[in-house]
Short mmCIF file of C-alpha atoms in Angstrom, two decimals:
data_model
loop_
_atom_site.label_atom_id
_atom_site.label_comp_id
_atom_site.label_asym_id
_atom_site.label_seq_id
_atom_site.Cartn_x
_atom_site.Cartn_y
_atom_site.Cartn_z
CA MET N 252 -53.78 -18.23 14.24
CA LYS N 253 -52.57 -16.55 11.08
CA SER N 254 -49.04 -15.25 10.85
CA LEU N 255 -48.59 -11.52 10.43
CA ARG N 256 -45.92 -12.22 7.80
CA SER N 257 -46.03 -14.46 4.82
CA PRO N 258 -43.73 -17.51 4.91
CA ASN N 259 -41.65 -16.03 2.04
CA GLN N 260 -40.71 -12.87 3.93
CA GLU N 261 -37.30 -12.94 5.51
CA MET N 262 -35.44 -10.60 7.78
CA ALA N 263 -31.91 -9.58 6.79
CA TYR N 264 -29.39 -10.97 9.23
CA GLU N 265 -26.30 -8.81 9.73
CA PRO N 266 -23.32 -10.79 10.98
CA SER N 267 -21.43 -9.34 13.91
CA ALA N 268 -17.74 -8.44 13.71
CA ALA N 269 -16.90 -11.61 15.62
CA GLU N 270 -18.83 -13.72 13.10
CA LEU N 271 -16.99 -12.07 10.20
CA GLY N 272 -13.73 -13.28 11.65
CA SER N 273 -10.32 -11.75 11.21
CA THR N 274 -10.70 -11.27 7.46
CA GLY N 275 -13.37 -8.63 7.86
CA VAL N 276 -15.25 -9.79 4.75
CA GLU N 277 -18.41 -7.79 4.38
CA ASP N 278 -20.64 -7.25 1.35
CA GLY N 279 -18.18 -8.87 -1.04
CA ALA N 280 -15.24 -6.60 -0.23
CA LEU N 281 -12.32 -7.01 2.08
CA ARG N 282 -12.37 -4.48 4.86
CA ILE N 283 -9.16 -4.17 6.81
CA ALA N 284 -9.84 -3.19 10.39
CA GLY N 285 -7.86 -0.14 11.37
CA ALA N 286 -6.50 0.52 7.86
CA PRO N 287 -5.58 4.20 7.57
CA GLY N 288 -7.21 6.51 5.06
CA PRO N 289 -5.39 8.00 2.06
CA LEU N 290 -4.02 11.06 3.86
CA ALA N 291 -2.81 9.11 6.89
CA SER N 292 -1.27 6.51 4.55
CA PHE N 293 0.55 9.24 2.65
CA VAL N 294 1.95 10.77 5.85
CA ARG N 295 3.07 7.33 7.00
CA PHE N 296 4.58 6.67 3.56
CA VAL N 297 6.63 9.87 3.77
CA VAL N 298 7.74 9.17 7.34
CA CYS N 299 8.72 5.54 6.65
CA GLY N 300 10.34 6.20 3.29
CA GLY N 301 12.04 9.37 4.46
CA GLY N 302 13.29 7.80 7.67
CA VAL N 303 14.71 4.78 5.89
CA GLY N 304 16.17 7.09 3.21
CA VAL N 305 17.99 9.20 5.80
CA LEU N 306 19.24 6.06 7.55
CA SER N 307 20.40 4.63 4.21
CA SER N 308 22.25 7.81 3.29
CA ALA N 309 24.26 7.44 6.49
CA VAL N 310 24.90 3.70 6.06
CA VAL N 311 26.09 3.78 2.42
CA PRO N 312 29.31 5.75 3.11
CA LEU N 313 30.09 3.53 6.09
CA THR N 314 29.57 0.39 4.02
CA ALA N 315 31.63 1.93 1.21
CA THR N 316 34.67 1.78 3.48
CA LEU N 317 34.48 -2.03 3.18
CA MET N 318 33.69 -2.33 -0.54
CA PRO N 319 33.33 -0.24 -3.70
CA TRP N 320 30.80 2.58 -3.38
CA THR N 321 28.57 1.31 -6.21
CA LEU N 322 28.29 -2.12 -4.58
CA ALA N 323 27.60 -0.58 -1.16
CA ASN N 324 24.92 1.65 -2.68
CA ALA N 325 23.30 -1.30 -4.46
CA LEU N 326 23.26 -3.46 -1.30
CA ILE N 327 21.86 -0.70 0.89
CA THR N 328 19.27 0.16 -1.77
CA VAL N 329 18.05 -3.45 -1.87
CA ALA N 330 18.01 -3.71 1.93
CA SER N 331 16.19 -0.39 2.35
CA THR N 332 13.61 -1.31 -0.30
CA LEU N 333 12.92 -4.61 1.52
CA LEU N 334 12.62 -2.79 4.85
CA CYS N 335 10.36 -0.10 3.40
CA THR N 336 8.09 -2.69 1.80
CA GLU N 337 7.63 -4.43 5.14
CA LEU N 338 7.00 -1.10 6.90
CA HIS N 339 4.49 -0.12 4.20
CA ALA N 340 2.65 -3.44 4.52
CA LEU N 341 2.46 -3.36 8.30
CA PHE N 342 2.32 0.35 9.11
CA THR N 343 1.70 2.60 6.10
CA PHE N 344 -1.20 0.71 4.53
CA GLY N 345 -2.21 -1.35 7.57
CA THR N 346 -2.65 -4.70 5.83
CA GLY N 347 -2.10 -6.56 9.08
CA GLN N 348 0.33 -9.00 7.47
CA ARG N 349 3.86 -9.09 6.13
CA ALA N 350 4.44 -8.14 2.50
CA GLY N 351 5.16 -11.49 0.84
CA LEU N 352 7.14 -12.15 -2.34
CA ARG N 353 4.58 -10.74 -4.80
CA ARG N 354 4.37 -7.43 -2.97
CA HIS N 355 8.15 -7.24 -2.58
CA LEU N 356 8.61 -7.72 -6.33
CA GLN N 357 5.93 -5.15 -7.18
CA SER N 358 7.40 -2.67 -4.71
CA ALA N 359 10.87 -3.23 -6.18
CA GLY N 360 9.41 -2.55 -9.61
CA SER N 361 7.93 0.74 -8.45
CA ALA N 362 11.24 1.69 -6.80
CA THR N 363 13.06 0.90 -10.04
CA ALA N 364 10.61 3.10 -11.95
CA ALA N 365 11.20 5.93 -9.46
CA TYR N 366 14.96 5.52 -9.91
CA ALA N 367 14.49 5.72 -13.69
CA VAL N 368 12.44 8.92 -13.34
CA THR N 369 15.07 10.69 -11.24
CA SER N 370 17.93 9.50 -13.44
CA THR N 371 16.13 10.61 -16.59
CA ALA N 372 15.46 14.02 -15.05
CA ILE N 373 19.15 14.55 -14.24
CA LEU N 374 20.26 13.28 -17.65
CA THR N 375 17.77 15.62 -19.32
CA LEU N 376 19.09 18.53 -17.26
CA HIS N 377 22.66 17.72 -18.31
CA THR N 378 21.54 17.51 -21.95
CA ILE N 379 19.87 20.92 -21.79
CA GLN N 380 22.56 22.53 -19.61
CA PRO N 381 25.94 20.69 -19.84
CA SER N 382 27.28 22.36 -16.67
CA PRO N 383 24.34 23.04 -14.37
CA THR N 384 24.90 24.55 -10.95
CA LEU N 385 24.48 22.46 -7.83
CA PHE N 386 21.29 24.42 -7.12
CA TRP N 387 19.72 23.33 -10.44
CA GLU N 388 20.83 19.72 -10.02
CA GLN N 389 19.30 19.58 -6.55
CA THR N 390 16.14 21.35 -7.70
CA VAL N 391 15.61 18.98 -10.63
CA TYR N 392 16.51 15.90 -8.60
CA LEU N 393 14.28 16.76 -5.63
CA THR N 394 11.37 17.70 -7.90
CA ALA N 395 11.71 14.43 -9.83
CA ALA N 396 12.09 12.47 -6.59
CA GLY N 397 8.97 14.12 -5.14
CA LEU N 398 6.90 13.37 -8.24
CA ALA N 399 8.27 9.82 -8.41
CA GLY N 400 7.46 9.39 -4.71
CA ILE N 401 3.87 10.50 -5.24
CA GLY N 402 3.62 8.11 -8.19
CA ARG N 403 5.12 5.30 -6.15
CA PHE N 404 2.69 5.97 -3.31
CA LEU N 405 -0.24 5.75 -5.72
CA VAL N 406 1.04 2.51 -7.25
CA LEU N 407 1.59 0.96 -3.83
CA ARG N 408 -1.77 2.10 -2.47
CA LEU N 409 -3.88 1.29 -5.53
CA PHE N 410 -2.19 -1.85 -6.85
CA VAL N 411 0.36 -3.41 -4.50
CA PHE N 412 -1.30 -3.09 -1.09
CA THR N 413 -4.90 -3.10 -2.25
CA THR N 414 -7.33 -5.81 -1.18
CA ASP N 415 -7.46 -8.96 -3.25
CA GLN N 416 -11.02 -9.10 -4.56
CA LYS N 417 -10.60 -12.47 -6.33
CA ASN N 418 -10.03 -14.42 -3.16
CA THR N 419 -12.58 -12.62 -1.05
CA ASP N 420 -15.48 -12.21 -3.47
CA ARG N 421 -18.45 -13.41 -1.49
CA SER N 422 -21.15 -11.23 -2.91
CA ASN N 423 -24.47 -11.96 -1.26
CA THR N 424 -22.98 -14.79 0.83
CA SER N 425 -21.77 -12.57 3.64
CA ARG N 426 -25.29 -11.31 4.10
CA ARG N 427 -27.17 -14.22 5.59
CA THR N 428 -30.88 -14.22 6.02
CA ALA N 429 -32.92 -15.73 8.76
CA PRO N 430 -36.65 -16.28 8.62
CA LEU N 431 -38.78 -14.03 10.78
CA PRO N 432 -40.43 -15.74 13.68
CA TYR N 433 -44.13 -16.25 13.16
CA CYS N 434 -46.40 -14.32 15.42
CA THR N 435 -48.34 -16.81 17.47
CA ALA N 436 -49.91 -14.38 19.87
CA ALA N 437 -53.71 -14.37 19.94
#
């Protein structure tokens, strides 16, 4: 009996989620199960960063009773950046794994850039207005901090906690094909 399909025709075989394994590799891209979307990530970023920021602002003065204020501020800043990076890896961007050294260094770089933005804004204000009011200092600082925070979020989301395409590039290999069974019915 003749087959209804030629021997060269194949049926696309879609692997199940269990067959993909925990990496979630599909069609050459890394898909992280349960990773939040951009808006949810941003809300989580604000909650994590804001929460750790408020906690840090309370801990710095307490630590400053044991050492100089600048040293206490530096130590708490480093500790809070490390904590935030871990929270961002696990919760904000849902990578499913701890941050690792590369991500900690990149996150520290983005935090340093944000610090530079806020410092530059305040220095610029003091250059333009040598004796600004507390209102203007707070307005400039909070505006710069907000813009720096949005920039930091974008850097973290797009570069630091993005999927690593080099190690997971399996274009056309994740889509296996299986031959169609031949029709043997009479």
